[in-house]
PDB file of C-alpha atoms in Angstrom:
ATOM      1  CA  MET A   1      13.533  -9.159  31.927  1.00 50.00           C
ATOM      2  CA  ALA A   2       9.846  -8.633  32.528  1.00 52.00           C
ATOM      3  CA  VAL A   3       7.259  -8.746  29.755  1.00 49.00           C
ATOM      4  CA  GLY A   4       6.671  -5.030  30.086  1.00 55.00           C
ATOM      5  CA  ASP A   5      10.367  -4.363  29.563  1.00 63.00           C
ATOM      6  CA  GLU A   6      10.309  -6.423  26.376  1.00 61.00           C
ATOM      7  CA  LEU A   7       7.429  -4.389  24.959  1.00 63.00           C
ATOM      8  CA  SER A   8       9.045  -1.101  25.860  1.00 69.00           C
ATOM      9  CA  SER A   9      12.165  -2.088  23.936  1.00 67.00           C
ATOM     10  CA  LEU A  10      10.254  -2.502  20.642  1.00 71.00           C
ATOM     11  CA  ASP A  11      10.615   0.305  18.097  1.00 77.00           C
ATOM     12  CA  PHE A  12       6.945   1.006  17.444  1.00 75.00           C
ATOM     13  CA  SER A  13       7.753   4.254  15.620  1.00 80.00           C
ATOM     14  CA  ALA A  14       9.592   2.306  12.918  1.00 80.00           C
ATOM     15  CA  MET A  15       6.987  -0.454  12.814  1.00 78.00           C
ATOM     16  CA  ILE A  16       4.122   1.982  12.282  1.00 81.00           C
ATOM     17  CA  GLY A  17       5.932   4.836  10.545  1.00 85.00           C
ATOM     18  CA  GLY A  18       7.601   2.541   7.994  1.00 86.00           C
ATOM     19  CA  PRO A  19       4.367   1.289   6.389  1.00 87.00           C
ATOM     20  CA  LEU A  20       2.833   4.785   6.493  1.00 87.00           C
ATOM     21  CA  SER A  21       5.875   6.214   4.736  1.00 89.00           C
ATOM     22  CA  ALA A  22       5.569   3.466   2.104  1.00 89.00           C
ATOM     23  CA  VAL A  23       1.907   4.366   1.529  1.00 89.00           C
ATOM     24  CA  ILE A  24       2.778   8.051   1.034  1.00 90.00           C
ATOM     25  CA  HIS A  25       5.574   7.088  -1.368  1.00 90.00           C
ATOM     26  CA  ALA A  26       3.162   4.864  -3.316  1.00 90.00           C
ATOM     27  CA  GLN A  27       0.663   7.738  -3.534  1.00 91.00           C
ATOM     28  CA  ALA A  28       3.355  10.020  -4.957  1.00 92.00           C
ATOM     29  CA  GLN A  29       4.328   7.382  -7.525  1.00 92.00           C
ATOM     30  CA  SER A  30       0.682   7.020  -8.522  1.00 91.00           C
ATOM     31  CA  ALA A  31       0.375  10.774  -9.113  1.00 92.00           C
ATOM     32  CA  GLN A  32       3.555  10.789 -11.215  1.00 93.00           C
ATOM     33  CA  SER A  33       2.231   7.852 -13.246  1.00 93.00           C
ATOM     34  CA  SER A  34      -0.957   9.820 -13.991  1.00 92.00           C
ATOM     35  CA  VAL A  35       1.095  12.780 -15.226  1.00 92.00           C
ATOM     36  CA  ASP A  36       3.259  10.534 -17.424  1.00 94.00           C
ATOM     37  CA  TYR A  37       0.147   8.856 -18.844  1.00 93.00           C
ATOM     38  CA  ILE A  38      -1.506  12.141 -19.815  1.00 93.00           C
ATOM     39  CA  LYS A  39       1.691  13.489 -21.399  1.00 93.00           C
ATOM     40  CA  SER A  40       2.584  10.335 -23.335  1.00 93.00           C
ATOM     41  CA  VAL A  41      -0.911   9.316 -24.465  1.00 92.00           C
ATOM     42  CA  GLY A  42      -2.708  12.640 -24.830  1.00 92.00           C
ATOM     43  CA  PHE A  43      -0.043  14.792 -26.487  1.00 94.00           C
ATOM     44  CA  GLY A  44       2.572  14.414 -29.186  1.00 92.00           C
ATOM     45  CA  PRO A  45       6.259  15.378 -29.032  1.00 91.00           C
ATOM     46  CA  ASP A  46       5.421  18.900 -30.234  1.00 92.00           C
ATOM     47  CA  GLY A  47       2.832  19.406 -27.491  1.00 90.00           C
ATOM     48  CA  SER A  48      -0.214  19.181 -29.759  1.00 92.00           C
ATOM     49  CA  PRO A  49      -3.124  16.893 -28.767  1.00 93.00           C
ATOM     50  CA  THR A  50      -3.062  13.408 -30.208  1.00 94.00           C
ATOM     51  CA  MET A  51      -6.082  13.076 -32.482  1.00 93.00           C
ATOM     52  CA  VAL A  52      -7.942   9.971 -33.612  1.00 91.00           C
ATOM     53  CA  SER A  53      -9.813  10.159 -36.942  1.00 90.00           C
ATOM     54  CA  PHE A  54     -12.828   8.116 -37.974  1.00 87.00           C
ATOM     55  CA  ALA A  55     -14.428   7.823 -41.416  1.00 90.00           C
ATOM     56  CA  TYR A  56     -18.096   6.901 -41.769  1.00 88.00           C
ATOM     57  CA  ASP A  57     -21.104   7.335 -44.055  1.00 88.00           C
ATOM     58  CA  ARG A  58     -23.781   9.801 -43.038  1.00 84.00           C
ATOM     59  CA  PRO A  59     -27.202  10.228 -44.629  1.00 86.00           C
ATOM     60  CA  VAL A  60     -27.662  13.759 -45.995  1.00 82.00           C
ATOM     61  CA  GLU A  61     -30.877  15.225 -47.381  1.00 83.00           C
ATOM     62  CA  THR A  62     -30.781  16.671 -50.880  1.00 84.00           C
ATOM     63  CA  ARG A  63     -32.887  19.722 -51.745  1.00 83.00           C
ATOM     64  CA  ASN A  64     -33.811  21.503 -54.929  1.00 85.00           C
ATOM     65  CA  ASP A  65     -33.587  25.211 -55.591  1.00 84.00           C
ATOM     66  CA  GLN A  66     -36.841  25.795 -53.757  1.00 82.00           C
ATOM     67  CA  GLY A  67     -35.526  24.065 -50.626  1.00 79.00           C
ATOM     68  CA  VAL A  68     -37.768  21.052 -51.024  1.00 81.00           C
ATOM     69  CA  VAL A  69     -36.291  17.728 -49.903  1.00 79.00           C
ATOM     70  CA  THR A  70     -35.861  15.567 -52.947  1.00 82.00           C
ATOM     71  CA  GLY A  71     -34.120  12.585 -51.409  1.00 84.00           C
ATOM     72  CA  VAL A  72     -31.389  11.256 -49.157  1.00 84.00           C
ATOM     73  CA  GLU A  73     -27.885  10.386 -50.181  1.00 86.00           C
ATOM     74  CA  HIS A  74     -25.013   8.945 -48.183  1.00 86.00           C
ATOM     75  CA  GLN A  75     -21.946  11.092 -47.859  1.00 87.00           C
ATOM     76  CA  LYS A  76     -18.598  10.136 -46.303  1.00 90.00           C
ATOM     77  CA  TYR A  77     -17.636  12.118 -43.229  1.00 88.00           C
ATOM     78  CA  GLU A  78     -14.548  12.265 -41.073  1.00 90.00           C
ATOM     79  CA  LEU A  79     -14.499  12.796 -37.320  1.00 90.00           C
ATOM     80  CA  SER A  80     -11.356  13.868 -35.467  1.00 91.00           C
ATOM     81  CA  VAL A  81     -11.354  13.421 -31.683  1.00 93.00           C
ATOM     82  CA  PRO A  82      -8.593  14.073 -29.121  1.00 93.00           C
ATOM     83  CA  ILE A  83      -7.731  10.640 -27.809  1.00 93.00           C
ATOM     84  CA  LEU A  84      -7.521  11.908 -24.242  1.00 92.00           C
ATOM     85  CA  THR A  85     -11.262  12.649 -24.248  1.00 91.00           C
ATOM     86  CA  MET A  86     -11.985   9.003 -25.046  1.00 90.00           C
ATOM     87  CA  LEU A  87     -10.030   7.511 -22.160  1.00 89.00           C
ATOM     88  CA  GLN A  88     -10.282   7.619 -18.388  1.00 87.00           C
ATOM     89  CA  PRO A  89      -6.988   8.911 -17.003  1.00 88.00           C
ATOM     90  CA  PRO A  90      -5.871   6.863 -13.988  1.00 89.00           C
ATOM     91  CA  PHE A  91      -6.119   8.745 -10.713  1.00 90.00           C
ATOM     92  CA  ILE A  92      -5.465   6.125  -8.023  1.00 90.00           C
ATOM     93  CA  ARG A  93      -5.869   7.259  -4.443  1.00 89.00           C
ATOM     94  CA  VAL A  94      -5.100   5.310  -1.274  1.00 88.00           C
ATOM     95  CA  GLN A  95      -8.404   5.458   0.537  1.00 88.00           C
ATOM     96  CA  GLU A  96      -7.534   3.387   3.579  1.00 88.00           C
ATOM     97  CA  ALA A  97      -4.439   1.860   5.159  1.00 87.00           C
ATOM     98  CA  THR A  98      -4.704  -0.505   8.124  1.00 87.00           C
ATOM     99  CA  ILE A  99      -1.630  -1.550  10.094  1.00 83.00           C
ATOM    100  CA  GLU A 100      -2.031  -4.547  12.386  1.00 81.00           C
ATOM    101  CA  PHE A 101       0.772  -5.543  14.750  1.00 75.00           C
ATOM    102  CA  ASN A 102       0.763  -8.477  17.132  1.00 74.00           C
ATOM    103  CA  ALA A 103       3.428  -9.251  19.715  1.00 67.00           C
ATOM    104  CA  LYS A 104       3.557 -12.415  21.799  1.00 67.00           C
ATOM    105  CA  ILE A 105       6.288 -12.552  24.409  1.00 64.00           C
ATOM    106  CA  ASN A 106       6.784 -15.307  26.967  1.00 60.00           C
ATOM    107  CA  SER A 107       9.384 -14.562  29.617  1.00 58.00           C
ATOM    108  CA  VAL A 108      10.566 -16.824  32.452  1.00 53.00           C
ATOM    109  CA  GLN A 109      12.601 -15.264  35.238  1.00 55.00           C
ATOM    110  CA  GLU A 110      15.715 -16.875  36.619  1.00 56.00           C
ATOM    111  CA  SER A 111      15.884 -17.731  40.315  1.00 59.00           C
ATOM    112  CA  SER A 112      18.344 -19.790  42.354  1.00 61.00           C
ATOM    113  CA  THR A 113      18.647 -20.868  45.974  1.00 62.00           C
ATOM    114  CA  ALA A 114      21.459 -22.664  47.755  1.00 59.00           C
ATOM    115  CA  SER A 115      21.909 -23.885  51.303  1.00 58.00           C
ATOM    116  CA  SER A 116      24.677 -25.805  53.053  1.00 59.00           C
ATOM    117  CA  ASN A 117      24.950 -27.331  56.517  1.00 56.00           C
ATOM    118  CA  ASP A 118      28.127 -28.821  57.876  1.00 58.00           C
ATOM    119  CA  VAL A 119      28.439 -30.273  61.358  1.00 53.00           C
ATOM    120  CA  GLN A 120      31.587 -31.817  62.696  1.00 56.00           C
ATOM    121  CA  ALA A 121      32.043 -33.113  66.258  1.00 54.00           C
ATOM    122  CA  SER A 122      34.817 -34.969  67.992  1.00 55.00           C
ATOM    123  CA  LEU A 123      34.885 -36.439  71.445  1.00 49.00           C
ATOM    124  CA  GLY A 124      37.718 -38.286  73.103  1.00 54.00           C
ATOM    125  CA  ALA A 125      38.208 -39.677  76.567  1.00 47.00           C
ATOM    126  CA  SER A 126      40.813 -41.869  78.179  1.00 50.00           C
ATOM    127  CA  ALA A 127      41.805 -42.944  81.698  1.00 46.00           C
ATOM    128  CA  GLY A 128      45.188 -44.324  82.433  1.00 50.00           C
ATOM    129  CA  TRP A 129      44.249 -45.791  85.693  1.00 46.00           C
ATOM    130  CA  LEU A 130      41.140 -47.541  84.364  1.00 44.00           C
ATOM    131  CA  PRO A 131      40.940 -50.142  81.655  1.00 51.00           C
ATOM    132  CA  PHE A 132      38.795 -47.721  79.675  1.00 47.00           C
ATOM    133  CA  SER A 133      39.232 -45.533  76.602  1.00 51.00           C
ATOM    134  CA  ALA A 134      36.661 -44.119  74.149  1.00 49.00           C
ATOM    135  CA  SER A 135      36.592 -41.900  71.099  1.00 54.00           C
ATOM    136  CA  LEU A 136      33.672 -40.468  69.053  1.00 50.00           C
ATOM    137  CA  LYS A 137      33.748 -38.665  65.723  1.00 55.00           C
ATOM    138  CA  VAL A 138      30.698 -37.341  63.873  1.00 50.00           C
ATOM    139  CA  ASN A 139      30.627 -35.789  60.402  1.00 52.00           C
ATOM    140  CA  TYR A 140      27.416 -34.358  58.884  1.00 49.00           C
ATOM    141  CA  SER A 141      27.140 -32.480  55.639  1.00 53.00           C
ATOM    142  CA  HIS A 142      24.030 -31.300  53.781  1.00 50.00           C
ATOM    143  CA  GLN A 143      23.913 -29.242  50.574  1.00 56.00           C
ATOM    144  CA  GLN A 144      20.868 -28.117  48.570  1.00 58.00           C
ATOM    145  CA  SER A 145      20.869 -26.132  45.332  1.00 59.00           C
ATOM    146  CA  THR A 146      17.929 -25.132  43.157  1.00 60.00           C
ATOM    147  CA  SER A 147      18.115 -23.039  39.991  1.00 58.00           C
ATOM    148  CA  GLU A 148      15.791 -22.129  37.151  1.00 59.00           C
ATOM    149  CA  GLY A 149      16.997 -20.889  33.790  1.00 60.00           C
ATOM    150  CA  SER A 150      15.734 -17.811  31.989  1.00 61.00           C
ATOM    151  CA  LYS A 151      13.825 -18.356  28.750  1.00 63.00           C
ATOM    152  CA  VAL A 152      12.317 -15.685  26.503  1.00 61.00           C
ATOM    153  CA  GLU A 153      10.238 -16.413  23.402  1.00 66.00           C
ATOM    154  CA  ARG A 154       9.296 -13.644  21.002  1.00 67.00           C
ATOM    155  CA  THR A 155       6.719 -13.827  18.225  1.00 72.00           C
ATOM    156  CA  TYR A 156       6.049 -10.722  16.133  1.00 70.00           C
ATOM    157  CA  SER A 157       3.659 -10.413  13.206  1.00 75.00           C
ATOM    158  CA  MET A 158       2.595  -7.430  11.121  1.00 74.00           C
ATOM    159  CA  ALA A 159      -0.126  -7.092   8.494  1.00 80.00           C
ATOM    160  CA  VAL A 160      -0.603  -4.020   6.305  1.00 79.00           C
ATOM    161  CA  LYS A 161      -3.858  -3.647   4.369  1.00 84.00           C
ATOM    162  CA  VAL A 162      -4.108  -0.950   1.699  1.00 83.00           C
ATOM    163  CA  LYS A 163      -7.319  -0.072  -0.149  1.00 86.00           C
ATOM    164  CA  ALA A 164      -6.943   1.991  -3.316  1.00 85.00           C
ATOM    165  CA  VAL A 165      -9.770   3.495  -5.366  1.00 87.00           C
ATOM    166  CA  GLN A 166     -10.156   5.538  -8.519  1.00 84.00           C
ATOM    167  CA  ASP A 167     -10.138   9.141  -7.341  1.00 87.00           C
ATOM    168  CA  GLU A 168     -12.258  11.953  -8.734  1.00 87.00           C
ATOM    169  CA  MET A 169     -10.801  13.814 -11.661  1.00 86.00           C
ATOM    170  CA  PRO A 170      -8.909  16.951 -10.583  1.00 88.00           C
ATOM    171  CA  ALA A 171     -10.483  20.244 -11.594  1.00 89.00           C
ATOM    172  CA  GLY A 172      -7.542  21.149 -13.842  1.00 89.00           C
ATOM    173  CA  THR A 173      -7.742  17.872 -15.765  1.00 89.00           C
ATOM    174  CA  GLU A 174     -11.507  18.211 -16.151  1.00 89.00           C
ATOM    175  CA  ARG A 175     -11.089  21.693 -17.596  1.00 89.00           C
ATOM    176  CA  LEU A 176      -8.389  20.404 -19.950  1.00 88.00           C
ATOM    177  CA  LEU A 177     -10.729  17.733 -21.265  1.00 89.00           C
ATOM    178  CA  ASN A 178     -13.480  20.308 -21.770  1.00 89.00           C
ATOM    179  CA  ILE A 179     -11.107  22.404 -23.889  1.00 89.00           C
ATOM    180  CA  LEU A 180     -10.044  19.353 -25.880  1.00 90.00           C
ATOM    181  CA  GLU A 181     -13.681  18.467 -26.528  1.00 89.00           C
ATOM    182  CA  ARG A 182     -14.017  21.723 -28.442  1.00 87.00           C
ATOM    183  CA  GLY A 183     -11.450  20.340 -30.856  1.00 85.00           C
ATOM    184  CA  ILE A 184     -13.734  17.496 -31.933  1.00 88.00           C
ATOM    185  CA  ASN A 185     -14.257  18.137 -35.642  1.00 85.00           C
ATOM    186  CA  GLU A 186     -16.799  16.568 -37.977  1.00 83.00           C
ATOM    187  CA  ALA A 187     -16.625  17.414 -41.675  1.00 84.00           C
ATOM    188  CA  PRO A 188     -17.250  15.820 -45.063  1.00 85.00           C
ATOM    189  CA  ALA A 189     -14.349  13.703 -46.211  1.00 80.00           C
ATOM    190  CA  GLY A 190     -11.659  15.759 -47.910  1.00 70.00           C
ATOM    191  CA  ARG A 191     -12.668  19.053 -46.287  1.00 60.00           C
ATOM    192  CA  ASN A 192     -10.690  18.726 -43.029  1.00 50.00           C
ATOM    193  CA  GLY A 193      -7.748  21.064 -43.152  1.00 46.00           C
ATOM    194  CA  ASP A 194      -8.368  22.233 -46.756  1.00 46.00           C
ATOM    195  CA  GLY A 195      -9.902  25.548 -45.819  1.00 42.00           C
ATOM    196  CA  GLY A 196     -13.483  24.347 -46.072  1.00 42.00           C
ATOM    197  CA  GLU A 197     -15.843  25.074 -43.229  1.00 43.00           C
ATOM    198  CA  PRO A 198     -16.385  21.924 -41.166  1.00 41.00           C
ATOM    199  CA  ALA A 199     -19.817  20.795 -40.144  1.00 44.00           C
ATOM    200  CA  ALA A 200     -20.861  21.117 -36.531  1.00 43.00           C
ATOM    201  CA  ALA A 201     -19.845  18.314 -34.229  1.00 45.00           C
ATOM    202  CA  ASN A 202     -22.472  15.884 -33.077  1.00 44.00           C
ATOM    203  CA  PRO A 203     -23.557  16.368 -29.482  1.00 40.00           C
TER     204      PRO A 203
END
């Protein structure tokens, strides 16, 4: 079998299509992982956003009846923030996939030759009336045989390089985070959820 025949017998569609199919499957798994992350981390079982609350002291000016600043006192405030706005959701995208395939094939063809020569001769002579008799026999044989065996060595190697990067946030997720940011609430301690009007959120 010639070297060209060996190469033509290789299933390049499987060698190249297999890794590409694996990359596409990995991309789909990455997208599903992003969805699971947002659902499990950003929202509770009832579908409401998961909030994180912080308590801190904030200096507040005190004024008299005339509106004149009379001093500064520290007042405890609470800040409630949707946890999803504080984290970077994972959006992994396969940016580049390189498939390298090397094939090394050494093929030796088989050839054989054979030749044979065979010569036989016989000569006899006799004379009854003379004191003479003679006989001659000749045998000659020659055989030659040459053969070479067939040997094929195959060496295949494949390398797949995948480069993944953090993709840009989808427009829908960005809009979701903007809506959740409106739910950031800053209010004096004890006034969240009791009907009091919360203070404006810090920029």
